[in-house]
Protein backbone atom coordinates (compact mmCIF):
# COMPACT_ATOMS: atom_id res chain seq x y z
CA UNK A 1 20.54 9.65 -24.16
CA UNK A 2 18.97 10.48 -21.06
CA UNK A 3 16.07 8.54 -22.07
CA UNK A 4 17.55 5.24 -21.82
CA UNK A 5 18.16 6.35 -17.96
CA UNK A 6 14.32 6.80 -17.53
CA UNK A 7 13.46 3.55 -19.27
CA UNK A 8 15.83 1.82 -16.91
CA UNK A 9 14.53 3.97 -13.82
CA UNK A 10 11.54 2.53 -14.18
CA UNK A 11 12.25 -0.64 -15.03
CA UNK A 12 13.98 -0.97 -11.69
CA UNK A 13 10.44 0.08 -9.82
CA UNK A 14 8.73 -2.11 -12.30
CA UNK A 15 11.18 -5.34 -11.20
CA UNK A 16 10.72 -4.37 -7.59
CA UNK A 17 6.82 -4.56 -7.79
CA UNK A 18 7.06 -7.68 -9.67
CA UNK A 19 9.67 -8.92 -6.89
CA UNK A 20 7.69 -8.11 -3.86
CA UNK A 21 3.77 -7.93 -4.78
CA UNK A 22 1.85 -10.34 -6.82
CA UNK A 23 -0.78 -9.04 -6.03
CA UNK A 24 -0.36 -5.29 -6.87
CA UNK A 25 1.57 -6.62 -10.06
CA UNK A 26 -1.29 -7.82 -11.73
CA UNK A 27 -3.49 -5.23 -10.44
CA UNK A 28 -0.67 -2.87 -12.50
CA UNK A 29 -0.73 -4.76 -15.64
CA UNK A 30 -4.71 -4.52 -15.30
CA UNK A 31 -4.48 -0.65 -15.79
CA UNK A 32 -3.67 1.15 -19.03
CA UNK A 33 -0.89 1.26 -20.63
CA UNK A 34 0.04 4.85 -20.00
CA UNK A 35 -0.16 4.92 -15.99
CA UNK A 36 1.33 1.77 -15.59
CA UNK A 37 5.07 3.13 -15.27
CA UNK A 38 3.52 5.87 -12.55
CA UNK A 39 2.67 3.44 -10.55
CA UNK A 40 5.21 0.89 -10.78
CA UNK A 41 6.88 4.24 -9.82
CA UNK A 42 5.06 5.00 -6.13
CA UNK A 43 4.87 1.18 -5.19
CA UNK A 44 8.91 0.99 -5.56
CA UNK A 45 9.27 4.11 -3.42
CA UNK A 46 7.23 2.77 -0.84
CA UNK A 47 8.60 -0.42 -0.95
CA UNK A 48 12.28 1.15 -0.74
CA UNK A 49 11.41 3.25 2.49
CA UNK A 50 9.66 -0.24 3.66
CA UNK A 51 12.97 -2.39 3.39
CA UNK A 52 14.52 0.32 5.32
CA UNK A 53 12.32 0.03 8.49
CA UNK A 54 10.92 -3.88 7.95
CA UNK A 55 14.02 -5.30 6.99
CA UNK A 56 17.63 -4.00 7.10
CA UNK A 57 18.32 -5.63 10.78
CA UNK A 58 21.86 -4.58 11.73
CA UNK A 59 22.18 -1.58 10.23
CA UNK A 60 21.22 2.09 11.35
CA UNK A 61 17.94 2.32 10.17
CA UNK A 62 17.42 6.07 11.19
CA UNK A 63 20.71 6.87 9.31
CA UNK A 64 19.72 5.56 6.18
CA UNK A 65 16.12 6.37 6.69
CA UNK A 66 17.57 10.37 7.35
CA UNK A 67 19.33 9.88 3.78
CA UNK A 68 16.23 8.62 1.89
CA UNK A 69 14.76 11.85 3.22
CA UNK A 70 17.57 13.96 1.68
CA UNK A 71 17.90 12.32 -1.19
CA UNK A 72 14.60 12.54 -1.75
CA UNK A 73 14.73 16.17 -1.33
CA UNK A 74 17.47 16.66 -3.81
CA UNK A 75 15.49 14.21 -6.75
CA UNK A 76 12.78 16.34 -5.83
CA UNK A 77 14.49 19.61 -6.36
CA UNK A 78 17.20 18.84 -8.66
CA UNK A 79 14.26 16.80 -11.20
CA UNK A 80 16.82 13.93 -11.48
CA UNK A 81 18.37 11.00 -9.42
CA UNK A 82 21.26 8.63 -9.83
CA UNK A 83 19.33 5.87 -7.85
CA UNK A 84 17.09 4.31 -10.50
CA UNK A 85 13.99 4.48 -8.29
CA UNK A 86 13.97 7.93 -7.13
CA UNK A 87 14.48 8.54 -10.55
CA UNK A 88 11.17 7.14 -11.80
CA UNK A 89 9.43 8.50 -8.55
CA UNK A 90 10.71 11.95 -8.89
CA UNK A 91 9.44 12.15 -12.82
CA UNK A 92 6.20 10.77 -11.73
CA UNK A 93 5.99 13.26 -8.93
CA UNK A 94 6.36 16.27 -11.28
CA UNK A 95 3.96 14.62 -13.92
CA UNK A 96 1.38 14.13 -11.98
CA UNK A 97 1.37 17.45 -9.66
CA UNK A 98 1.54 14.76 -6.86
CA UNK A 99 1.16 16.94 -3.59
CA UNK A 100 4.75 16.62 -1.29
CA UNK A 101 2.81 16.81 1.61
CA UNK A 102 1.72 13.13 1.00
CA UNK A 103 5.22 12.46 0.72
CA UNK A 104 6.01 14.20 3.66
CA UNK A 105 3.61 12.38 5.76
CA UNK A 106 4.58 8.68 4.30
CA UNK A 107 8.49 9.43 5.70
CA UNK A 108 6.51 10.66 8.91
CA UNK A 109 5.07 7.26 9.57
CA UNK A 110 7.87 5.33 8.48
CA UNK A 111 9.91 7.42 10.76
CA UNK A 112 7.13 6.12 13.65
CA UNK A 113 8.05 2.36 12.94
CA UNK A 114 11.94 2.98 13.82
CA UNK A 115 10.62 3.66 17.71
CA UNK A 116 8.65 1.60 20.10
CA UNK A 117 5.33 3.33 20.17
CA UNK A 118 2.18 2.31 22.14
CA UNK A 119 -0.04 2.86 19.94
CA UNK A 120 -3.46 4.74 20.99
CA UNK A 121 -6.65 6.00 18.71
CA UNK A 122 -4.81 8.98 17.55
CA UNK A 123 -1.33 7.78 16.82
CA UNK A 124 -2.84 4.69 15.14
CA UNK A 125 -5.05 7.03 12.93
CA UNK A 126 -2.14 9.15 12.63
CA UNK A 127 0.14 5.71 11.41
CA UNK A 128 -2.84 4.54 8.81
CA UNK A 129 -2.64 8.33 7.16
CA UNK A 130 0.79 8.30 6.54
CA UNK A 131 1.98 4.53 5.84
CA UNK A 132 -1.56 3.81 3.65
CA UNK A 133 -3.96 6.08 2.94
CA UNK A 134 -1.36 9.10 1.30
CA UNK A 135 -0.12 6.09 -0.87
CA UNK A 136 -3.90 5.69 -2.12
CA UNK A 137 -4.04 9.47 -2.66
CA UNK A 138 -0.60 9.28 -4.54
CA UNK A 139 -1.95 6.88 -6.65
CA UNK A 140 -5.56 8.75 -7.27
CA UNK A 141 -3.80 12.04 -8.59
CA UNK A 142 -2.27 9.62 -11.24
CA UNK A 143 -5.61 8.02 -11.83
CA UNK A 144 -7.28 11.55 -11.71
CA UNK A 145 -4.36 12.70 -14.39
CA UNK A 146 -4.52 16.62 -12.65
CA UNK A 147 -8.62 16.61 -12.72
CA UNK A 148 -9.12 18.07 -9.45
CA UNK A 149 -12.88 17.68 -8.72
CA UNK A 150 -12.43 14.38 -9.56
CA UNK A 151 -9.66 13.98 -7.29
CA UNK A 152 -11.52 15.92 -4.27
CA UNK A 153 -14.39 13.61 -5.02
CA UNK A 154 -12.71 9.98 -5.06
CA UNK A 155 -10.31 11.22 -2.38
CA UNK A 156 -12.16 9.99 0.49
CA UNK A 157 -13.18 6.17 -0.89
CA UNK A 158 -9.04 6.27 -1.91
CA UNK A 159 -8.11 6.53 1.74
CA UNK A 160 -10.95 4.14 3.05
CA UNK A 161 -9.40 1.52 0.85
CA UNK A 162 -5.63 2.46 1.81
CA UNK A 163 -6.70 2.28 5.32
CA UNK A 164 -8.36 -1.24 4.33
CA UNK A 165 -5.58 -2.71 2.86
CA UNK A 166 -2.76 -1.70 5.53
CA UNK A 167 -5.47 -3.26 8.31
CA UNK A 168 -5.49 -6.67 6.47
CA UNK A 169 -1.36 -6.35 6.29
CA UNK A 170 -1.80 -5.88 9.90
CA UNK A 171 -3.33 -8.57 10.42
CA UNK A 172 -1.50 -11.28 8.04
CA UNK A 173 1.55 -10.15 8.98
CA UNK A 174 0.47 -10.42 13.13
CA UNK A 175 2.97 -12.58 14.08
CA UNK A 176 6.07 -11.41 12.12
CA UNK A 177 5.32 -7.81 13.75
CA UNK A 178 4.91 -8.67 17.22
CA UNK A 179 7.42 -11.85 17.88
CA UNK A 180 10.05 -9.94 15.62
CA UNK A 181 9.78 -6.49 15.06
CA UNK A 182 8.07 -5.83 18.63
CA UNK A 183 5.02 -4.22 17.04
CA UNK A 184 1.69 -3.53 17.33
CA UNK A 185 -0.20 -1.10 15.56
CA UNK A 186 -3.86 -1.59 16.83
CA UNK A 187 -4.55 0.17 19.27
CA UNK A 188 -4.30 -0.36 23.06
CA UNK A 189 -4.35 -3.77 22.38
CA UNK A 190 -2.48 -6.69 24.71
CA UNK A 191 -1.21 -9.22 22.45
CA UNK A 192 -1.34 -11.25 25.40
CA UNK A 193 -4.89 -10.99 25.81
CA UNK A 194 -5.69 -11.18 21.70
CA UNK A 195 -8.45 -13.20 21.20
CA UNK A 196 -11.46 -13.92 18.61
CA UNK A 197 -13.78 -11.22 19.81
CA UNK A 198 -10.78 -8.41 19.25
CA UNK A 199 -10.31 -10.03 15.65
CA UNK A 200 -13.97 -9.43 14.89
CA UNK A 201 -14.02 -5.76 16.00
CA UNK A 202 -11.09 -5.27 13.84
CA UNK A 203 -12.53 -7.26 11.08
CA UNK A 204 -16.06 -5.10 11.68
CA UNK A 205 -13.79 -2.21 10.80
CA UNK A 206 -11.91 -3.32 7.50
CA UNK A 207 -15.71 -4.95 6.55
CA UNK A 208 -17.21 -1.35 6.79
CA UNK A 209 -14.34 0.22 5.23
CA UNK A 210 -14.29 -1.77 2.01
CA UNK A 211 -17.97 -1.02 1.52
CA UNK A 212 -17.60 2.54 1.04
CA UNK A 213 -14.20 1.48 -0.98
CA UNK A 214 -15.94 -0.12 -3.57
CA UNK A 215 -18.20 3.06 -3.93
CA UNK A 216 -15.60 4.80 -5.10
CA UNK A 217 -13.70 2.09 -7.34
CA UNK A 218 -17.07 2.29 -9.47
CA UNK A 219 -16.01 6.18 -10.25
CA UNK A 220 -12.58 6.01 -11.18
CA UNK A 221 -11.75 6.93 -14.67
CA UNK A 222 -11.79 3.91 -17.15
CA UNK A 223 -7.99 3.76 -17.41
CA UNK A 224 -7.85 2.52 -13.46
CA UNK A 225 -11.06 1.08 -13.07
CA UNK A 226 -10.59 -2.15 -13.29
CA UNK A 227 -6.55 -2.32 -11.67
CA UNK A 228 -7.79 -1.21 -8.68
CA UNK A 229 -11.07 -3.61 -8.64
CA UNK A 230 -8.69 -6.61 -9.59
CA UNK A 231 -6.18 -4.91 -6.66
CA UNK A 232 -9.68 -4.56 -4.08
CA UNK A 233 -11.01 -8.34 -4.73
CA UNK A 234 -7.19 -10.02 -3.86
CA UNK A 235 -7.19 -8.14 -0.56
CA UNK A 236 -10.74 -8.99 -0.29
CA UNK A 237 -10.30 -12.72 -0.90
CA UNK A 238 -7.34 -12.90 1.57
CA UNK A 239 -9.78 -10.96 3.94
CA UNK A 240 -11.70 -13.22 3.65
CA UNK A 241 -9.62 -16.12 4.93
CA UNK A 242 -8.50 -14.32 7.38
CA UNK A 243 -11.83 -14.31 9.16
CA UNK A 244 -12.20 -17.72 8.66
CA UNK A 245 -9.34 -18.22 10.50
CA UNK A 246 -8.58 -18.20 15.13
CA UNK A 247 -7.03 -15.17 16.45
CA UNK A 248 -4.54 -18.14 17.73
CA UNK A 249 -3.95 -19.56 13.93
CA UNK A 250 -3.25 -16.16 12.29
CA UNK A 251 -1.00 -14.97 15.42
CA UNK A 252 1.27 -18.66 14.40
CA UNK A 253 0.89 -18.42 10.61
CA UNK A 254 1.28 -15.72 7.78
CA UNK A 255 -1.81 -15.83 6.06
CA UNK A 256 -1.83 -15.88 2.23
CA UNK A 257 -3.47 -16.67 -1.33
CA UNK A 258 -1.97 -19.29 -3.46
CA UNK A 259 -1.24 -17.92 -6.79
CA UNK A 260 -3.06 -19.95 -8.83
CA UNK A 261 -6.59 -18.84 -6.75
CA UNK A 262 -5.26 -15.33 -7.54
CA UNK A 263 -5.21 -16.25 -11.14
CA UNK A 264 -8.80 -17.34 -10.27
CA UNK A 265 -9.97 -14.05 -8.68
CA UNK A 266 -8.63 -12.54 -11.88
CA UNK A 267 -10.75 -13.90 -14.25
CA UNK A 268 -14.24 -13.62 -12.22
CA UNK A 269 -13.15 -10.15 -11.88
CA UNK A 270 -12.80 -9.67 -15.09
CA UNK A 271 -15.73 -11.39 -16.13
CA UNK A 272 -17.85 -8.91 -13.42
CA UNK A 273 -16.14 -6.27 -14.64
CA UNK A 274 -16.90 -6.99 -18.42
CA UNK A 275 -20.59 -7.91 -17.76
CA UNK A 276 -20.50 -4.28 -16.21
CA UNK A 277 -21.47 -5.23 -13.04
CA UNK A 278 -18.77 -2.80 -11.64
């Protein structure tokens, strides 16, 4: 009955993605059917190595960051886990011929967040790799389904976007990083000193990257296409408040979309995306 043990393993990731992401929920349930699961699979990995870092004040993080490590080792090796979301991740891993070097790199970065690090070019570039854009490429050899031209081809629009998306959390999440966690991730930048014309170089950035983003959204397989569109137009639309907003008003308030104008992104999208203008 072992398969009553998957259904429940993924059922877990599927509950954490609904409990932590809106948006990436609906961008989910806007993908077929039969990669759904996969990546209800990756986001609750993530999300579980996230907690560790973001969230469990007061306990050792590098302990139980060290033991995610191992145990994902073991799922990894073994084929099974008794925690519910290693479980799914593991199964999803060996489906999909995901590569563990992208694994490997993800625990890298989250490793980075448990020190103070002052970040310049390289070890920013090096952060955005690991903590975003290997989660894209995670997520394109499940789109790709083990087509590797494909995959060699979208590979570079997959991390563009990753990178896009973990720029905008960046930026939303401004204050809650530097007044409480002590971070900041752009680089060689004095929070003291953080004003409008350092939000619009960043913003010039995330701008360009989207662009070539959306290049690559337009050649993923049917059975993604429009997920990842929906996914691409709610970080766009928060983007896009963002920039409407100070560098003083998003350093004292955590940006975000009300979910009934998500609801609303979701049907223009779909409407674009069913008038095949995508």
């Amino acid at each position: 009955m072992k398969k009553l043990f998957d259904e429940l393993a993924y059922e877990v990731s599927k509950r954490t993605t609904e409990k932590y992401s809106t948006s990436f929920s609906l961008g989910i349930l806007a993908l077929k059917p039969c990669i759904r699961n996969s990546i209800y699979a990756i986001y609750g990995y993530v999300r579980l190595a996230d907690e560790i870092v973001d969230s469990f004040h007061g306990y050792d993080k590098k302990r139980l960051l060290a033991r995610l490590y191992a145990d994902t080792n073991c799922a990894l090796e073994e084929k099974i886990s008794l925690n519910p979301i290693l479980q799914s991740f593991q199964e999803t891993v060996h489906r999909y011929a995901v590569d563990p070097e992208l694994i490997r790199q993800f625990l890298h970065s989250m490793e980075m967040d448990l020190t103070k690090i002052d970040y310049n070019a390289e070890r920013y570039r090096e952060y955005i790799y690991g903590s975003a854009e290997v989660v894209g490429l995670m997520c394109l050899q499940v789109f790709t389904e083990g087509d590797s031209a494909q995959y060699e081809e979208l590979k570079p629009y997959a991390m563009k976007l990753g990178s896009a998306f973990q720029k905008i959390n960046f930026l939303r999440d401004l204050k809650q990083d530097y007044h409480i966690l002590g971070r900041t991730y752009f680089p060689n930048l004095d929070m003291t000193v953080f004003d409008n014309a350092i939000k619009s170089q960043i913003e010039h950035e995330i701008h360009s990257e989207f662009k070539e983003a959306l290049l690559g959204i337009k050649k993923l397989p049917a059975s993604s296409k429009f997920g990842v569109y929906l996914a691409y137009k709610y970080y766009l639309s928060l983007f896009a408040k963002i920039r409407r907003k100070s560098s003083k008003e998003i350093l004292e308030n955590r940006i975000r979309i009300p979910n009934f104008q998500k609801g609303l992104v979701a049907v223009k999208s779909y409407l674009r995306y069913k008038m095949a203008y995508l």
